[in-house]
Amino acid sequence: MSAMDAKVLRRAAEIVEQGWCQGALARDERGVGVGLNSPRAAAWCAVGAFKLAMHELGCARIPCRSWDSAEAACGGSAVRFNNAPERTADEVAAALREAAARCEAE
């Protein structure tokens, strides 16, 4: 896999560690849904963090292999994994880092 796949996933994990949310791509400090590039964004879900990482790193298209790795690390669905009521930010960031390690190993 390309080095960019793992780089996007590692950056997404860092973004989740800065602030994490459920039920929206991004939320502001009051919990209101905002665009993932909004200057008011303070928290991101796994998918929002992945998309923001792509934007920050200049990816013009979704690195499919890295997304497949993220889905696998999340048990098949990053959205369901992220939005599970018992889920924590640490678990989401760890899954993204696991996906990055899978990309690096392939």
C-alpha positions in Angstrom: 0.0 0.0 0.0 1.1 3.5 -0.5 2.6 5.5 2.4 -0.2 8.0 1.9 -2.8 5.4 3.0 -1.2 5.0 6.4 -0.5 8.7 6.7 -4.2 9.6 6.2 -5.2 7.1 8.9 -2.6 8.2 11.4 -3.7 11.9 10.9 -7.3 10.9 11.3 -6.4 9.3 14.6 -4.7 12.5 15.7 -7.8 14.5 14.7 -10.1 12.2 16.8 -7.7 12.6 19.7 -8.1 16.4 19.4 -11.9 16.1 19.7 -14.4 13.3 19.0 -18.1 13.2 18.3 -20.9 10.8 17.3 -23.8 11.3 15.0 -22.2 14.0 12.8 -19.1 14.4 10.7 -18.1 17.3 13.0 -19.5 19.3 15.9 -18.6 22.6 17.5 -17.9 23.2 21.2 -21.7 23.3 21.9 -22.3 20.0 20.2 -23.9 21.5 17.1 -23.2 19.8 13.8 -20.9 21.9 11.5 -18.9 21.3 8.4 -15.7 19.3 8.9 -13.6 22.3 7.6 -15.5 24.8 9.7 -13.3 27.0 11.9 -15.9 26.2 14.7 -15.4 22.5 14.4 -14.0 21.1 17.7 -14.8 17.4 17.3 -15.0 14.8 14.5 -16.3 11.3 14.1 -14.1 8.6 12.5 -15.4 9.4 9.0 -15.2 13.1 9.5 -11.6 12.8 10.7 -10.7 10.6 7.8 -12.2 13.1 5.3 -10.5 16.1 7.1 -7.1 14.2 7.1 -7.5 13.6 3.3 -8.2 17.3 2.8 -5.2 18.4 5.0 -2.9 16.0 3.2 -4.1 17.0 -0.3 -5.7 13.7 -1.3 -7.9 14.4 -4.3 -9.6 11.0 -4.0 -10.4 8.6 -1.3 -7.5 6.2 -0.7 -9.7 3.1 -0.9 -7.2 0.7 0.6 -6.9 2.9 3.7 -10.7 3.2 4.0 -11.0 -0.6 3.6 -8.4 -1.1 6.4 -10.4 1.4 8.6 -13.6 -0.5 8.0 -11.9 -3.8 8.9 -10.4 -2.4 12.1 -13.9 -1.1 13.0 -15.5 -4.5 12.6 -16.9 -3.8 9.1 -18.5 -0.4 9.6 -16.6 2.7 10.8 -19.9 4.6 11.1 -21.5 1.9 13.4 -18.3 1.5 15.3 -18.0 5.2 15.9 -21.6 5.7 16.8 -22.0 2.8 19.2 -23.3 4.2 22.5 -20.5 2.5 24.5 -17.7 3.7 22.2 -15.0 6.1 23.4 -12.7 8.4 21.6 -9.7 6.3 22.6 -11.2 3.2 21.0 -11.9 5.1 17.7 -8.4 6.5 17.6 -6.9 3.1 18.4 -8.9 1.5 15.5 -7.6 4.2 13.1 -4.1 3.5 14.3 -4.6 -0.2 13.9 -5.8 0.4 10.3 -2.7 2.5 9.6 -0.5 -0.4 10.9 -2.3 -2.8 8.6 -1.6 -0.5 5.7 2.1 -0.3 6.6 2.3 -4.1 6.9 0.8 -4.8 3.4 
